[in-house]
Structures are given as structure tokens and as C-alpha cells.
Amino acid sequence: MGPVELLHMSVFSQSFSPCGRFLATGNNYGQIALFSLAAALSPDATGLSHKPVLTFTAHEGPVFCLLSTDTHLVSAGNGEISSWSWSELIKKHVKSVWTKRPNYRSSLEIPEINSMILNSRDNSLIVGAGDNNIHVLDLEHGTFKSVLQGHTDYVHCVSVREREAEILSGGEDGAVRIWDSRTAQSVHCIEVYKYESCARPQYGKWISCLATDSDWMLCGGGPSLSLWHLRSLSPTSVFPLTGCQRQAAFHQDMILAIGDGPYVSHCLLGGDIKAEIPCTPKSLNSLQLNTNSTEHRVLTVGGSSHHIDVFTNLSYRAFSLSF
């Protein structure tokens, strides 16, 4: 890849292998790069240890999302989802196990797949797409079993509350919808931008990030990042972060958030910003915590750069991997 492509590279997605020893990252050129965390974190690591052990083209357009099941890496781009066997990828064998396309309204439509999450309750893949719908793929039978319809603009993010059998989604229309996964019906619709404490009309109303932790939800985008209690459906904390947040995650007793700036924000549940930790990319798209391995427990952050920052300690960047 030439210097111009590297200059304009963005990392959109990341996923750790089930064993926790590898990191897969997807970029705007449709490539997936696999990094060995074991090599990068070794005391004998060299510059080469921070380069991919494998790079391959997975999709024609950007790789918008990646996730791992117990055995497979699942990737999605413009209108299609592919699955790859981790055991084969680790041996550097690149061959997709399957590629599927949701049942879109018209064959001319190629909506982006913006977000995917696993629902282990029924072994399904929840897919948020650019056709304003959420498509549910039954992984056991390989078929799309339902479509959740209600958003009036494209879906940016999805999350799951397994205990309640609920799916949450956020969209360009400014709504967070809560769905009953058993009936595929929308049970609640929260228009976040209509709440004065969250509204930021200068940024717009779209919801670009969503995370849940039992009875709590985080959401943000145009509106400020906010923490909601899902039983009362009300915002309990609003975070005074600048710019738009693209991803947020619950971590121990705080919240990690990334977006327009070159830093990871550490926020306290009450609404205060505890720290902003500098990163290499100027803006950030993806934040991933490796919970699959205690030995390689890291936070990785990717964005508008061919570098992926690695944090072994949340307070500072240890080193960067690069495409």
C-alpha cells in the first residue's frame, strides 16, 4: 500500500480472537489486518512485532464492523456479512466460510452495515443497517429470521440486554428504540434530542453510539453522551464532552468514550470527566477491551490513521500497531 493510501487510512472496526491472543482490525479499503498480541506484548518485541501477521481484502467497501464468535470472525461492509474461521486465519489461510446479504427491499440497494452484535440468548447476529432496519440472522441455520422496522433513517448502533430479551438500537433519526427480541416489536422509543439536558442542535440529533449494562444505557452522537436508567427511561448523567462520541463502553466503575478528539475520555458515572488520555489518530472510531485473555488484557483504539493504539494500562498509550 502506497504512502497516499496510508495517509488516508481509517480503522473502523476491531475484534479480539476468542483465545485473546490476536486482534483483527478493519479499514476503509476493505482490508482486515491480524496482529499477534502475544508477539507485540512480548519483552523481545521489535518493530516487526507491531505489524500484521496477515492482511487480506475482505470486502469491496470499508469493513464497518467486526466481531468474534467462539470460533469465527464475522465482518461486514457495504450490504454483506462474511464469516472467517479463526483457526484457519491463525494459520494464514484466508477463505470465507460464508457471505450473506440481508433481505433488502430492492436489489439495487446496497445499504452499509453499520453495527453488529451477538445475541447469545438465541445464537443470533443483530445487524444494524443503512436501510433503516435491524436484521436478525440465525447463526445456527444461516438464515435471516426477522426484521425490526421502526427507525425512519439509517441505524448506526445496536446493543443487547440478554436478561430482558431486549435489543436496543440508535439511528440517524435521533431515536433509541428498545425492541422485544421474541416478538420483534418496538416497546419503547426515546428521542434523546428532545431532552433539554442532552440536546445539542448544533451537532444534530443522530445517535451514533450505544452501550448497555444490565439496567443502564449509554448513548450519544449529536446529543451529549448520557447515562440512562432503563427502568425509569430517564437520563441520570450527561457528560460534558466536546464533539460527537462514536463509541462508549462501561468499564469497572467508569465509562470510556471516544469520538472527534485525539483522546480516550475516562468519565465517572456521576457525569464528571476524570481524564482524557492522548491517542495517535486525530479522531477515533473504535475502542475495544480484550476480556478474552488475562495475559493480553489491553485496550485498543483505532481511528483516522493506520496506527492502532494499545494501552496496557488505561492511563497512557504503551505503543501502536500499524497496518
PDB file of C-alpha atoms in Angstrom:
ATOM      1  CA  MET A   1       0.000   0.000   0.000  1.00  0.00           C
ATOM      2  CA  GLY A   2       1.400   3.390  -1.022  1.00  0.00           C
ATOM      3  CA  PRO A   3       2.049   6.404   1.225  1.00  0.00           C
ATOM      4  CA  VAL A   4      -1.075   8.223  -0.035  1.00  0.00           C
ATOM      5  CA  GLU A   5      -3.343   5.321   0.934  1.00  0.00           C
ATOM      6  CA  LEU A   6      -1.675   5.075   4.321  1.00  0.00           C
ATOM      7  CA  LEU A   7      -2.191   8.800   4.825  1.00  0.00           C
ATOM      8  CA  HIS A   8      -5.923   8.467   4.169  1.00  0.00           C
ATOM      9  CA  MET A   9      -6.474   5.234   6.042  1.00  0.00           C
ATOM     10  CA  SER A  10      -9.132   4.924   8.732  1.00  0.00           C
ATOM     11  CA  VAL A  11      -9.613   1.998  11.068  1.00  0.00           C
ATOM     12  CA  PHE A  12     -13.346   1.441  11.576  1.00  0.00           C
ATOM     13  CA  SER A  13     -13.571  -1.839  13.425  1.00  0.00           C
ATOM     14  CA  GLN A  14     -11.763  -4.260  15.727  1.00  0.00           C
ATOM     15  CA  SER A  15     -12.279  -7.643  17.320  1.00  0.00           C
ATOM     16  CA  PHE A  16     -10.153  -9.865  19.549  1.00  0.00           C
ATOM     17  CA  SER A  17      -9.826 -13.565  18.778  1.00  0.00           C
ATOM     18  CA  PRO A  18     -11.667 -15.964  21.139  1.00  0.00           C
ATOM     19  CA  CYS A  19      -8.297 -17.003  22.628  1.00  0.00           C
ATOM     20  CA  GLY A  20      -7.433 -13.334  23.189  1.00  0.00           C
ATOM     21  CA  ARG A  21      -4.020 -13.617  21.504  1.00  0.00           C
ATOM     22  CA  PHE A  22      -4.895 -11.895  18.226  1.00  0.00           C
ATOM     23  CA  LEU A  23      -6.525  -8.631  17.215  1.00  0.00           C
ATOM     24  CA  ALA A  24      -8.368  -8.217  13.908  1.00  0.00           C
ATOM     25  CA  THR A  25      -8.833  -4.673  12.594  1.00  0.00           C
ATOM     26  CA  GLY A  26     -10.781  -3.483   9.553  1.00  0.00           C
ATOM     27  CA  ASN A  27     -10.094  -0.368   7.469  1.00  0.00           C
ATOM     28  CA  ASN A  28     -11.752   1.885   4.874  1.00  0.00           C
ATOM     29  CA  TYR A  29     -10.110  -0.041   1.990  1.00  0.00           C
ATOM     30  CA  GLY A  30     -11.922  -3.293   2.784  1.00  0.00           C
ATOM     31  CA  GLN A  31      -8.846  -4.881   4.376  1.00  0.00           C
ATOM     32  CA  ILE A  32      -8.611  -6.872   7.576  1.00  0.00           C
ATOM     33  CA  ALA A  33      -5.252  -6.999   9.354  1.00  0.00           C
ATOM     34  CA  LEU A  34      -4.470  -9.589  12.014  1.00  0.00           C
ATOM     35  CA  PHE A  35      -1.975  -8.701  14.752  1.00  0.00           C
ATOM     36  CA  SER A  36      -0.359 -11.063  17.243  1.00  0.00           C
ATOM     37  CA  LEU A  37      -0.806  -9.520  20.703  1.00  0.00           C
ATOM     38  CA  ALA A  38       1.420 -12.235  22.121  1.00  0.00           C
ATOM     39  CA  ALA A  39       4.276 -11.005  19.871  1.00  0.00           C
ATOM     40  CA  ALA A  40       3.558  -7.284  20.349  1.00  0.00           C
ATOM     41  CA  LEU A  41       3.423  -7.581  24.164  1.00  0.00           C
ATOM     42  CA  SER A  42       6.461  -9.847  24.445  1.00  0.00           C
ATOM     43  CA  PRO A  43       9.551  -8.376  26.204  1.00  0.00           C
ATOM     44  CA  ASP A  44      11.514  -9.191  22.990  1.00  0.00           C
ATOM     45  CA  ALA A  45       9.088  -7.270  20.730  1.00  0.00           C
ATOM     46  CA  THR A  46      10.673  -5.499  17.747  1.00  0.00           C
ATOM     47  CA  GLY A  47       9.188  -3.069  15.203  1.00  0.00           C
ATOM     48  CA  LEU A  48       8.088  -6.101  13.205  1.00  0.00           C
ATOM     49  CA  SER A  49       6.022  -7.368  16.169  1.00  0.00           C
ATOM     50  CA  HIS A  50       3.790  -4.291  15.730  1.00  0.00           C
ATOM     51  CA  LYS A  51       2.993  -5.162  12.087  1.00  0.00           C
ATOM     52  CA  PRO A  52       0.224  -7.541  10.931  1.00  0.00           C
ATOM     53  CA  VAL A  53       0.882 -11.274  10.716  1.00  0.00           C
ATOM     54  CA  LEU A  54      -1.762 -11.357   7.964  1.00  0.00           C
ATOM     55  CA  THR A  55      -3.565  -8.744   5.824  1.00  0.00           C
ATOM     56  CA  PHE A  56      -6.311  -9.606   3.342  1.00  0.00           C
ATOM     57  CA  THR A  57      -9.139  -7.922   1.442  1.00  0.00           C
ATOM     58  CA  ALA A  58     -12.499  -8.931   2.890  1.00  0.00           C
ATOM     59  CA  HIS A  59     -14.983  -6.531   1.270  1.00  0.00           C
ATOM     60  CA  GLU A  60     -15.145  -4.116  -1.652  1.00  0.00           C
ATOM     61  CA  GLY A  61     -16.026  -1.147   0.548  1.00  0.00           C
ATOM     62  CA  PRO A  62     -14.945  -0.362   4.118  1.00  0.00           C
ATOM     63  CA  VAL A  63     -15.018  -3.008   6.851  1.00  0.00           C
ATOM     64  CA  PHE A  64     -17.507  -1.170   9.074  1.00  0.00           C
ATOM     65  CA  CYS A  65     -17.738  -3.833  11.756  1.00  0.00           C
ATOM     66  CA  LEU A  66     -16.021  -6.911  13.105  1.00  0.00           C
ATOM     67  CA  LEU A  67     -16.961  -9.286  15.879  1.00  0.00           C
ATOM     68  CA  SER A  68     -15.949 -12.744  17.047  1.00  0.00           C
ATOM     69  CA  THR A  69     -17.988 -15.775  17.996  1.00  0.00           C
ATOM     70  CA  ASP A  70     -16.362 -18.681  19.866  1.00  0.00           C
ATOM     71  CA  THR A  71     -14.872 -19.913  16.590  1.00  0.00           C
ATOM     72  CA  HIS A  72     -15.349 -17.309  13.845  1.00  0.00           C
ATOM     73  CA  LEU A  73     -14.544 -13.742  12.886  1.00  0.00           C
ATOM     74  CA  VAL A  74     -17.571 -12.019  11.357  1.00  0.00           C
ATOM     75  CA  SER A  75     -17.028  -8.951   9.164  1.00  0.00           C
ATOM     76  CA  ALA A  76     -19.447  -6.572   7.478  1.00  0.00           C
ATOM     77  CA  GLY A  77     -19.190  -3.879   4.854  1.00  0.00           C
ATOM     78  CA  ASN A  78     -21.467  -2.484   2.167  1.00  0.00           C
ATOM     79  CA  GLY A  79     -24.516  -4.714   2.276  1.00  0.00           C
ATOM     80  CA  GLU A  80     -22.776  -8.019   3.042  1.00  0.00           C
ATOM     81  CA  ILE A  81     -21.635 -10.045   6.023  1.00  0.00           C
ATOM     82  CA  SER A  82     -18.846 -12.642   5.836  1.00  0.00           C
ATOM     83  CA  SER A  83     -17.585 -15.236   8.263  1.00  0.00           C
ATOM     84  CA  TRP A  84     -13.998 -16.485   8.611  1.00  0.00           C
ATOM     85  CA  SER A  85     -12.677 -19.338  10.744  1.00  0.00           C
ATOM     86  CA  TRP A  86     -10.259 -18.108  13.418  1.00  0.00           C
ATOM     87  CA  SER A  87      -8.318 -21.400  13.415  1.00  0.00           C
ATOM     88  CA  GLU A  88      -7.749 -21.009   9.648  1.00  0.00           C
ATOM     89  CA  LEU A  89      -6.861 -17.297   9.826  1.00  0.00           C
ATOM     90  CA  ILE A  90      -4.263 -18.015  12.513  1.00  0.00           C
ATOM     91  CA  LYS A  91      -2.683 -20.492  10.056  1.00  0.00           C
ATOM     92  CA  LYS A  92      -2.825 -17.667   7.451  1.00  0.00           C
ATOM     93  CA  HIS A  93      -5.443 -19.465   5.375  1.00  0.00           C
ATOM     94  CA  VAL A  94      -7.888 -16.893   4.015  1.00  0.00           C
ATOM     95  CA  LYS A  95     -11.177 -18.315   2.799  1.00  0.00           C
ATOM     96  CA  SER A  96     -14.581 -17.091   3.882  1.00  0.00           C
ATOM     97  CA  VAL A  97     -16.880 -19.741   5.361  1.00  0.00           C
ATOM     98  CA  TRP A  98     -19.994 -17.872   4.173  1.00  0.00           C
ATOM     99  CA  THR A  99     -21.157 -14.495   2.891  1.00  0.00           C
ATOM    100  CA  LYS A 100     -24.743 -13.341   3.366  1.00  0.00           C
ATOM    101  CA  ARG A 101     -26.810 -10.317   2.467  1.00  0.00           C
ATOM    102  CA  PRO A 102     -29.841  -9.202   4.459  1.00  0.00           C
ATOM    103  CA  ASN A 103     -33.153  -9.200   2.581  1.00  0.00           C
ATOM    104  CA  TYR A 104     -33.189  -5.615   1.402  1.00  0.00           C
ATOM    105  CA  ARG A 105     -36.290  -4.058  -0.164  1.00  0.00           C
ATOM    106  CA  SER A 106     -34.699  -3.660  -3.579  1.00  0.00           C
ATOM    107  CA  SER A 107     -31.835  -5.413  -5.305  1.00  0.00           C
ATOM    108  CA  LEU A 108     -30.381  -2.017  -6.255  1.00  0.00           C
ATOM    109  CA  GLU A 109     -29.999  -1.029  -2.642  1.00  0.00           C
ATOM    110  CA  ILE A 110     -26.634  -1.705  -1.001  1.00  0.00           C
ATOM    111  CA  PRO A 111     -27.043  -0.261   2.483  1.00  0.00           C
ATOM    112  CA  GLU A 112     -23.997  -0.116   4.733  1.00  0.00           C
ATOM    113  CA  ILE A 113     -23.971  -2.448   7.689  1.00  0.00           C
ATOM    114  CA  ASN A 114     -23.020  -0.074  10.473  1.00  0.00           C
ATOM    115  CA  SER A 115     -23.164  -2.274  13.534  1.00  0.00           C
ATOM    116  CA  MET A 116     -23.432  -5.910  14.633  1.00  0.00           C
ATOM    117  CA  ILE A 117     -23.755  -7.618  17.978  1.00  0.00           C
ATOM    118  CA  LEU A 118     -24.235 -11.228  19.065  1.00  0.00           C
ATOM    119  CA  ASN A 119     -27.301 -12.278  21.000  1.00  0.00           C
ATOM    120  CA  SER A 120     -26.114 -15.420  22.788  1.00  0.00           C
ATOM    121  CA  ARG A 121     -29.623 -15.993  24.165  1.00  0.00           C
ATOM    122  CA  ASP A 122     -30.705 -17.437  20.799  1.00  0.00           C
ATOM    123  CA  ASN A 123     -27.367 -17.591  18.920  1.00  0.00           C
ATOM    124  CA  SER A 124     -28.332 -14.804  16.556  1.00  0.00           C
ATOM    125  CA  LEU A 125     -26.496 -11.887  14.988  1.00  0.00           C
ATOM    126  CA  ILE A 126     -28.209  -8.494  15.315  1.00  0.00           C
ATOM    127  CA  VAL A 127     -27.365  -6.287  12.328  1.00  0.00           C
ATOM    128  CA  GLY A 128     -27.998  -2.518  12.166  1.00  0.00           C
ATOM    129  CA  ALA A 129     -28.178  -1.357   8.562  1.00  0.00           C
ATOM    130  CA  GLY A 130     -28.495   1.609   6.247  1.00  0.00           C
ATOM    131  CA  ASP A 131     -31.963   0.541   5.084  1.00  0.00           C
ATOM    132  CA  ASN A 132     -33.345   1.844   8.458  1.00  0.00           C
ATOM    133  CA  ASN A 133     -33.894  -1.732   9.651  1.00  0.00           C
ATOM    134  CA  ILE A 134     -32.369  -4.203  12.079  1.00  0.00           C
ATOM    135  CA  HIS A 135     -31.907  -7.664  10.548  1.00  0.00           C
ATOM    136  CA  VAL A 136     -31.638 -10.755  12.761  1.00  0.00           C
ATOM    137  CA  LEU A 137     -29.515 -13.616  11.414  1.00  0.00           C
ATOM    138  CA  ASP A 138     -29.985 -17.054  12.953  1.00  0.00           C
ATOM    139  CA  LEU A 139     -26.375 -18.285  13.083  1.00  0.00           C
ATOM    140  CA  GLU A 140     -27.307 -21.918  13.547  1.00  0.00           C
ATOM    141  CA  HIS A 141     -29.387 -22.147  10.355  1.00  0.00           C
ATOM    142  CA  GLY A 142     -27.695 -19.330   8.448  1.00  0.00           C
ATOM    143  CA  THR A 143     -30.970 -17.582   7.664  1.00  0.00           C
ATOM    144  CA  PHE A 144     -32.364 -14.135   8.414  1.00  0.00           C
ATOM    145  CA  LYS A 145     -35.299 -14.792  10.734  1.00  0.00           C
ATOM    146  CA  SER A 146     -36.724 -11.336  11.435  1.00  0.00           C
ATOM    147  CA  VAL A 147     -36.559  -7.635  10.594  1.00  0.00           C
ATOM    148  CA  LEU A 148     -37.133  -4.938  13.211  1.00  0.00           C
ATOM    149  CA  GLN A 149     -38.826  -1.996  11.493  1.00  0.00           C
ATOM    150  CA  GLY A 150     -39.464   1.408  13.052  1.00  0.00           C
ATOM    151  CA  HIS A 151     -36.473   3.693  12.510  1.00  0.00           C
ATOM    152  CA  THR A 152     -37.085   6.338   9.849  1.00  0.00           C
ATOM    153  CA  ASP A 153     -33.412   6.760   8.943  1.00  0.00           C
ATOM    154  CA  TYR A 154     -30.375   4.530   8.981  1.00  0.00           C
ATOM    155  CA  VAL A 155     -29.377   2.550  12.048  1.00  0.00           C
ATOM    156  CA  HIS A 156     -25.936   3.389  13.447  1.00  0.00           C
ATOM    157  CA  CYS A 157     -25.631   1.177  16.520  1.00  0.00           C
ATOM    158  CA  VAL A 158     -27.156  -1.850  18.241  1.00  0.00           C
ATOM    159  CA  SER A 159     -26.879  -3.347  21.702  1.00  0.00           C
ATOM    160  CA  VAL A 160     -28.430  -6.301  23.546  1.00  0.00           C
ATOM    161  CA  ARG A 161     -29.900  -6.815  27.028  1.00  0.00           C
ATOM    162  CA  GLU A 162     -29.926 -10.595  27.102  1.00  0.00           C
ATOM    163  CA  ARG A 163     -31.535 -10.992  30.507  1.00  0.00           C
ATOM    164  CA  GLU A 164     -34.553  -8.932  29.386  1.00  0.00           C
ATOM    165  CA  ALA A 165     -34.545 -10.377  25.831  1.00  0.00           C
ATOM    166  CA  GLU A 166     -34.288  -6.815  24.550  1.00  0.00           C
ATOM    167  CA  ILE A 167     -32.434  -5.274  21.633  1.00  0.00           C
ATOM    168  CA  LEU A 168     -31.581  -1.560  21.598  1.00  0.00           C
ATOM    169  CA  SER A 169     -30.812   0.475  18.508  1.00  0.00           C
ATOM    170  CA  GLY A 170     -29.807   4.051  17.762  1.00  0.00           C
ATOM    171  CA  GLY A 171     -30.240   5.824  14.459  1.00  0.00           C
ATOM    172  CA  GLU A 172     -29.785   8.865  12.293  1.00  0.00           C
ATOM    173  CA  ASP A 173     -33.424   9.735  13.111  1.00  0.00           C
ATOM    174  CA  GLY A 174     -32.354  10.624  16.683  1.00  0.00           C
ATOM    175  CA  ALA A 175     -34.241   7.748  18.278  1.00  0.00           C
ATOM    176  CA  VAL A 176     -33.124   4.977  20.567  1.00  0.00           C
ATOM    177  CA  ARG A 177     -35.568   2.111  20.168  1.00  0.00           C
ATOM    178  CA  ILE A 178     -35.980  -0.782  22.576  1.00  0.00           C
ATOM    179  CA  TRP A 179     -37.278  -3.996  20.972  1.00  0.00           C
ATOM    180  CA  ASP A 180     -38.622  -7.239  22.384  1.00  0.00           C
ATOM    181  CA  SER A 181     -36.400  -9.784  20.633  1.00  0.00           C
ATOM    182  CA  ARG A 182     -39.058 -12.515  20.971  1.00  0.00           C
ATOM    183  CA  THR A 183     -41.817 -10.579  19.161  1.00  0.00           C
ATOM    184  CA  ALA A 184     -39.600  -8.248  17.036  1.00  0.00           C
ATOM    185  CA  GLN A 185     -41.802  -5.358  18.214  1.00  0.00           C
ATOM    186  CA  SER A 186     -40.603  -1.933  19.346  1.00  0.00           C
ATOM    187  CA  VAL A 187     -41.600  -1.498  23.006  1.00  0.00           C
ATOM    188  CA  HIS A 188     -40.090   1.958  23.686  1.00  0.00           C
ATOM    189  CA  CYS A 189     -38.777   4.851  21.635  1.00  0.00           C
ATOM    190  CA  ILE A 190     -36.602   7.514  23.299  1.00  0.00           C
ATOM    191  CA  GLU A 191     -35.983  10.659  21.248  1.00  0.00           C
ATOM    192  CA  VAL A 192     -32.838  11.755  23.048  1.00  0.00           C
ATOM    193  CA  TYR A 193     -32.521  15.137  21.290  1.00  0.00           C
ATOM    194  CA  LYS A 194     -35.874  16.215  22.775  1.00  0.00           C
ATOM    195  CA  TYR A 195     -34.417  16.142  26.300  1.00  0.00           C
ATOM    196  CA  GLU A 196     -33.069  19.599  27.093  1.00  0.00           C
ATOM    197  CA  SER A 197     -30.159  18.273  29.164  1.00  0.00           C
ATOM    198  CA  CYS A 198     -28.866  16.171  26.216  1.00  0.00           C
ATOM    199  CA  ALA A 199     -29.803  18.307  23.192  1.00  0.00           C
ATOM    200  CA  ARG A 200     -27.055  19.883  21.069  1.00  0.00           C
ATOM    201  CA  PRO A 201     -28.878  21.164  17.972  1.00  0.00           C
ATOM    202  CA  GLN A 202     -25.578  22.477  16.550  1.00  0.00           C
ATOM    203  CA  TYR A 203     -24.417  18.843  16.153  1.00  0.00           C
ATOM    204  CA  GLY A 204     -27.714  17.308  15.042  1.00  0.00           C
ATOM    205  CA  LYS A 205     -29.963  14.653  16.531  1.00  0.00           C
ATOM    206  CA  TRP A 206     -28.397  11.379  15.302  1.00  0.00           C
ATOM    207  CA  ILE A 207     -27.390   8.643  17.748  1.00  0.00           C
ATOM    208  CA  SER A 208     -24.032   7.095  16.866  1.00  0.00           C
ATOM    209  CA  CYS A 209     -23.139   5.093  19.961  1.00  0.00           C
ATOM    210  CA  LEU A 210     -24.990   2.870  22.370  1.00  0.00           C
ATOM    211  CA  ALA A 211     -23.928   0.537  25.184  1.00  0.00           C
ATOM    212  CA  THR A 212     -25.878  -1.289  27.871  1.00  0.00           C
ATOM    213  CA  ASP A 213     -25.014  -2.757  31.250  1.00  0.00           C
ATOM    214  CA  SER A 214     -27.983  -4.501  32.948  1.00  0.00           C
ATOM    215  CA  ASP A 215     -30.398  -1.624  33.769  1.00  0.00           C
ATOM    216  CA  TRP A 216     -28.205   1.137  32.348  1.00  0.00           C
ATOM    217  CA  MET A 217     -27.704   2.571  28.881  1.00  0.00           C
ATOM    218  CA  LEU A 218     -25.154   4.955  27.416  1.00  0.00           C
ATOM    219  CA  CYS A 219     -25.959   6.831  24.230  1.00  0.00           C
ATOM    220  CA  GLY A 220     -24.572   9.796  22.336  1.00  0.00           C
ATOM    221  CA  GLY A 221     -23.796  11.325  18.948  1.00  0.00           C
ATOM    222  CA  GLY A 222     -25.320  14.666  18.061  1.00  0.00           C
ATOM    223  CA  PRO A 223     -26.819  14.842  21.581  1.00  0.00           C
ATOM    224  CA  SER A 224     -24.363  14.733  24.505  1.00  0.00           C
ATOM    225  CA  LEU A 225     -23.204  11.350  25.737  1.00  0.00           C
ATOM    226  CA  SER A 226     -25.649  10.469  28.506  1.00  0.00           C
ATOM    227  CA  LEU A 227     -26.286   7.672  31.004  1.00  0.00           C
ATOM    228  CA  TRP A 228     -29.877   6.432  31.261  1.00  0.00           C
ATOM    229  CA  HIS A 229     -31.679   4.285  33.774  1.00  0.00           C
ATOM    230  CA  LEU A 230     -33.703   1.880  31.638  1.00  0.00           C
ATOM    231  CA  ARG A 231     -36.407   1.176  34.211  1.00  0.00           C
ATOM    232  CA  SER A 232     -37.342   4.834  34.521  1.00  0.00           C
ATOM    233  CA  LEU A 233     -36.284   5.714  30.926  1.00  0.00           C
ATOM    234  CA  SER A 234     -34.655   8.923  32.093  1.00  0.00           C
ATOM    235  CA  PRO A 235     -31.151  10.415  31.793  1.00  0.00           C
ATOM    236  CA  THR A 236     -29.295  10.364  35.111  1.00  0.00           C
ATOM    237  CA  SER A 237     -25.931  11.821  33.973  1.00  0.00           C
ATOM    238  CA  VAL A 238     -24.920  13.947  30.993  1.00  0.00           C
ATOM    239  CA  PHE A 239     -21.208  14.104  30.124  1.00  0.00           C
ATOM    240  CA  PRO A 240     -19.752  17.490  29.076  1.00  0.00           C
ATOM    241  CA  LEU A 241     -17.577  16.038  26.289  1.00  0.00           C
ATOM    242  CA  THR A 242     -16.780  18.107  23.210  1.00  0.00           C
ATOM    243  CA  GLY A 243     -17.610  16.898  19.702  1.00  0.00           C
ATOM    244  CA  CYS A 244     -19.596  13.780  18.836  1.00  0.00           C
ATOM    245  CA  GLN A 245     -18.951  10.446  20.510  1.00  0.00           C
ATOM    246  CA  ARG A 246     -18.628   7.395  18.254  1.00  0.00           C
ATOM    247  CA  GLN A 247     -18.203   4.700  20.868  1.00  0.00           C
ATOM    248  CA  ALA A 248     -18.600   4.366  24.613  1.00  0.00           C
ATOM    249  CA  ALA A 249     -18.154   1.413  26.942  1.00  0.00           C
ATOM    250  CA  PHE A 250     -18.749   0.586  30.578  1.00  0.00           C
ATOM    251  CA  HIS A 251     -15.518  -0.425  32.299  1.00  0.00           C
ATOM    252  CA  GLN A 252     -15.452  -1.205  36.023  1.00  0.00           C
ATOM    253  CA  ASP A 253     -16.704   1.934  37.807  1.00  0.00           C
ATOM    254  CA  MET A 254     -16.317   4.293  34.866  1.00  0.00           C
ATOM    255  CA  ILE A 255     -17.112   4.938  31.229  1.00  0.00           C
ATOM    256  CA  LEU A 256     -14.619   5.060  28.356  1.00  0.00           C
ATOM    257  CA  ALA A 257     -15.658   7.229  25.408  1.00  0.00           C
ATOM    258  CA  ILE A 258     -14.107   8.183  22.067  1.00  0.00           C
ATOM    259  CA  GLY A 259     -15.097  10.418  19.189  1.00  0.00           C
ATOM    260  CA  ASP A 260     -13.998  13.596  17.412  1.00  0.00           C
ATOM    261  CA  GLY A 261     -10.870  14.293  19.527  1.00  0.00           C
ATOM    262  CA  PRO A 262      -7.471  12.510  19.716  1.00  0.00           C
ATOM    263  CA  TYR A 263      -8.075  11.053  23.176  1.00  0.00           C
ATOM    264  CA  VAL A 264      -9.953   8.459  25.231  1.00  0.00           C
ATOM    265  CA  SER A 265     -12.177  10.144  27.822  1.00  0.00           C
ATOM    266  CA  HIS A 266     -12.494   8.499  31.236  1.00  0.00           C
ATOM    267  CA  CYS A 267     -15.840   9.540  32.716  1.00  0.00           C
ATOM    268  CA  LEU A 268     -17.242   8.888  36.168  1.00  0.00           C
ATOM    269  CA  LEU A 269     -20.808   7.546  36.367  1.00  0.00           C
ATOM    270  CA  GLY A 270     -21.953  10.763  38.059  1.00  0.00           C
ATOM    271  CA  GLY A 271     -21.094  12.835  34.977  1.00  0.00           C
ATOM    272  CA  ASP A 272     -17.561  14.130  35.667  1.00  0.00           C
ATOM    273  CA  ILE A 273     -14.659  13.683  33.259  1.00  0.00           C
ATOM    274  CA  LYS A 274     -11.797  12.155  35.212  1.00  0.00           C
ATOM    275  CA  ALA A 275      -9.125  12.126  32.467  1.00  0.00           C
ATOM    276  CA  GLU A 276      -8.506  12.499  28.736  1.00  0.00           C
ATOM    277  CA  ILE A 277      -5.747  10.149  27.563  1.00  0.00           C
ATOM    278  CA  PRO A 278      -3.938  11.201  24.334  1.00  0.00           C
ATOM    279  CA  CYS A 279      -4.020   8.946  21.251  1.00  0.00           C
ATOM    280  CA  THR A 280      -2.215   8.919  17.896  1.00  0.00           C
ATOM    281  CA  PRO A 281      -5.188   9.318  15.468  1.00  0.00           C
ATOM    282  CA  LYS A 282      -6.777  12.785  15.267  1.00  0.00           C
ATOM    283  CA  SER A 283     -10.264  11.327  15.658  1.00  0.00           C
ATOM    284  CA  LEU A 284     -11.369   7.910  16.870  1.00  0.00           C
ATOM    285  CA  ASN A 285     -13.884   5.337  15.627  1.00  0.00           C
ATOM    286  CA  SER A 286     -13.284   2.165  17.558  1.00  0.00           C
ATOM    287  CA  LEU A 287     -12.460   1.160  21.108  1.00  0.00           C
ATOM    288  CA  GLN A 288     -12.090  -2.451  22.209  1.00  0.00           C
ATOM    289  CA  LEU A 289     -11.204  -4.085  25.541  1.00  0.00           C
ATOM    290  CA  ASN A 290      -9.665  -7.540  25.418  1.00  0.00           C
ATOM    291  CA  THR A 291     -11.552  -9.526  28.044  1.00  0.00           C
ATOM    292  CA  ASN A 292     -10.778 -12.872  26.353  1.00  0.00           C
ATOM    293  CA  SER A 293      -7.344 -13.175  27.955  1.00  0.00           C
ATOM    294  CA  THR A 294      -5.901 -12.079  31.297  1.00  0.00           C
ATOM    295  CA  GLU A 295      -2.392 -12.349  29.872  1.00  0.00           C
ATOM    296  CA  HIS A 296      -3.109  -9.977  26.966  1.00  0.00           C
ATOM    297  CA  ARG A 297      -5.578  -7.653  28.687  1.00  0.00           C
ATOM    298  CA  VAL A 298      -5.316  -4.458  26.666  1.00  0.00           C
ATOM    299  CA  LEU A 299      -7.445  -1.609  25.382  1.00  0.00           C
ATOM    300  CA  THR A 300      -7.018  -0.904  21.656  1.00  0.00           C
ATOM    301  CA  VAL A 301      -8.163   2.261  19.912  1.00  0.00           C
ATOM    302  CA  GLY A 302      -8.403   2.973  16.162  1.00  0.00           C
ATOM    303  CA  GLY A 303      -9.447   5.943  14.042  1.00  0.00           C
ATOM    304  CA  SER A 304      -8.283   8.291  11.303  1.00  0.00           C
ATOM    305  CA  SER A 305      -4.805   6.752  10.983  1.00  0.00           C
ATOM    306  CA  HIS A 306      -3.109   3.478  10.010  1.00  0.00           C
ATOM    307  CA  HIS A 307      -1.974   3.219  13.651  1.00  0.00           C
ATOM    308  CA  ILE A 308      -3.929   1.321  16.315  1.00  0.00           C
ATOM    309  CA  ASP A 309      -3.010   2.465  19.818  1.00  0.00           C
ATOM    310  CA  VAL A 310      -2.512  -0.168  22.509  1.00  0.00           C
ATOM    311  CA  PHE A 311      -2.955   0.566  26.227  1.00  0.00           C
ATOM    312  CA  THR A 312      -1.673  -1.994  28.711  1.00  0.00           C
ATOM    313  CA  ASN A 313      -2.548   0.484  31.441  1.00  0.00           C
ATOM    314  CA  LEU A 314      -5.556   2.748  30.877  1.00  0.00           C
ATOM    315  CA  SER A 315      -3.611   5.878  31.859  1.00  0.00           C
ATOM    316  CA  TYR A 316      -1.224   6.002  28.903  1.00  0.00           C
ATOM    317  CA  ARG A 317      -0.593   4.565  25.443  1.00  0.00           C
ATOM    318  CA  ALA A 318       2.027   1.792  25.555  1.00  0.00           C
ATOM    319  CA  PHE A 319       2.704   1.514  21.788  1.00  0.00           C
ATOM    320  CA  SER A 320       0.948   1.443  18.412  1.00  0.00           C
ATOM    321  CA  LEU A 321       0.316  -1.348  15.960  1.00  0.00           C
ATOM    322  CA  SER A 322       0.233  -0.304  12.309  1.00  0.00           C
ATOM    323  CA  PHE A 323      -1.157  -1.576   9.014  1.00  0.00           C
TER     324      PHE A 323
END
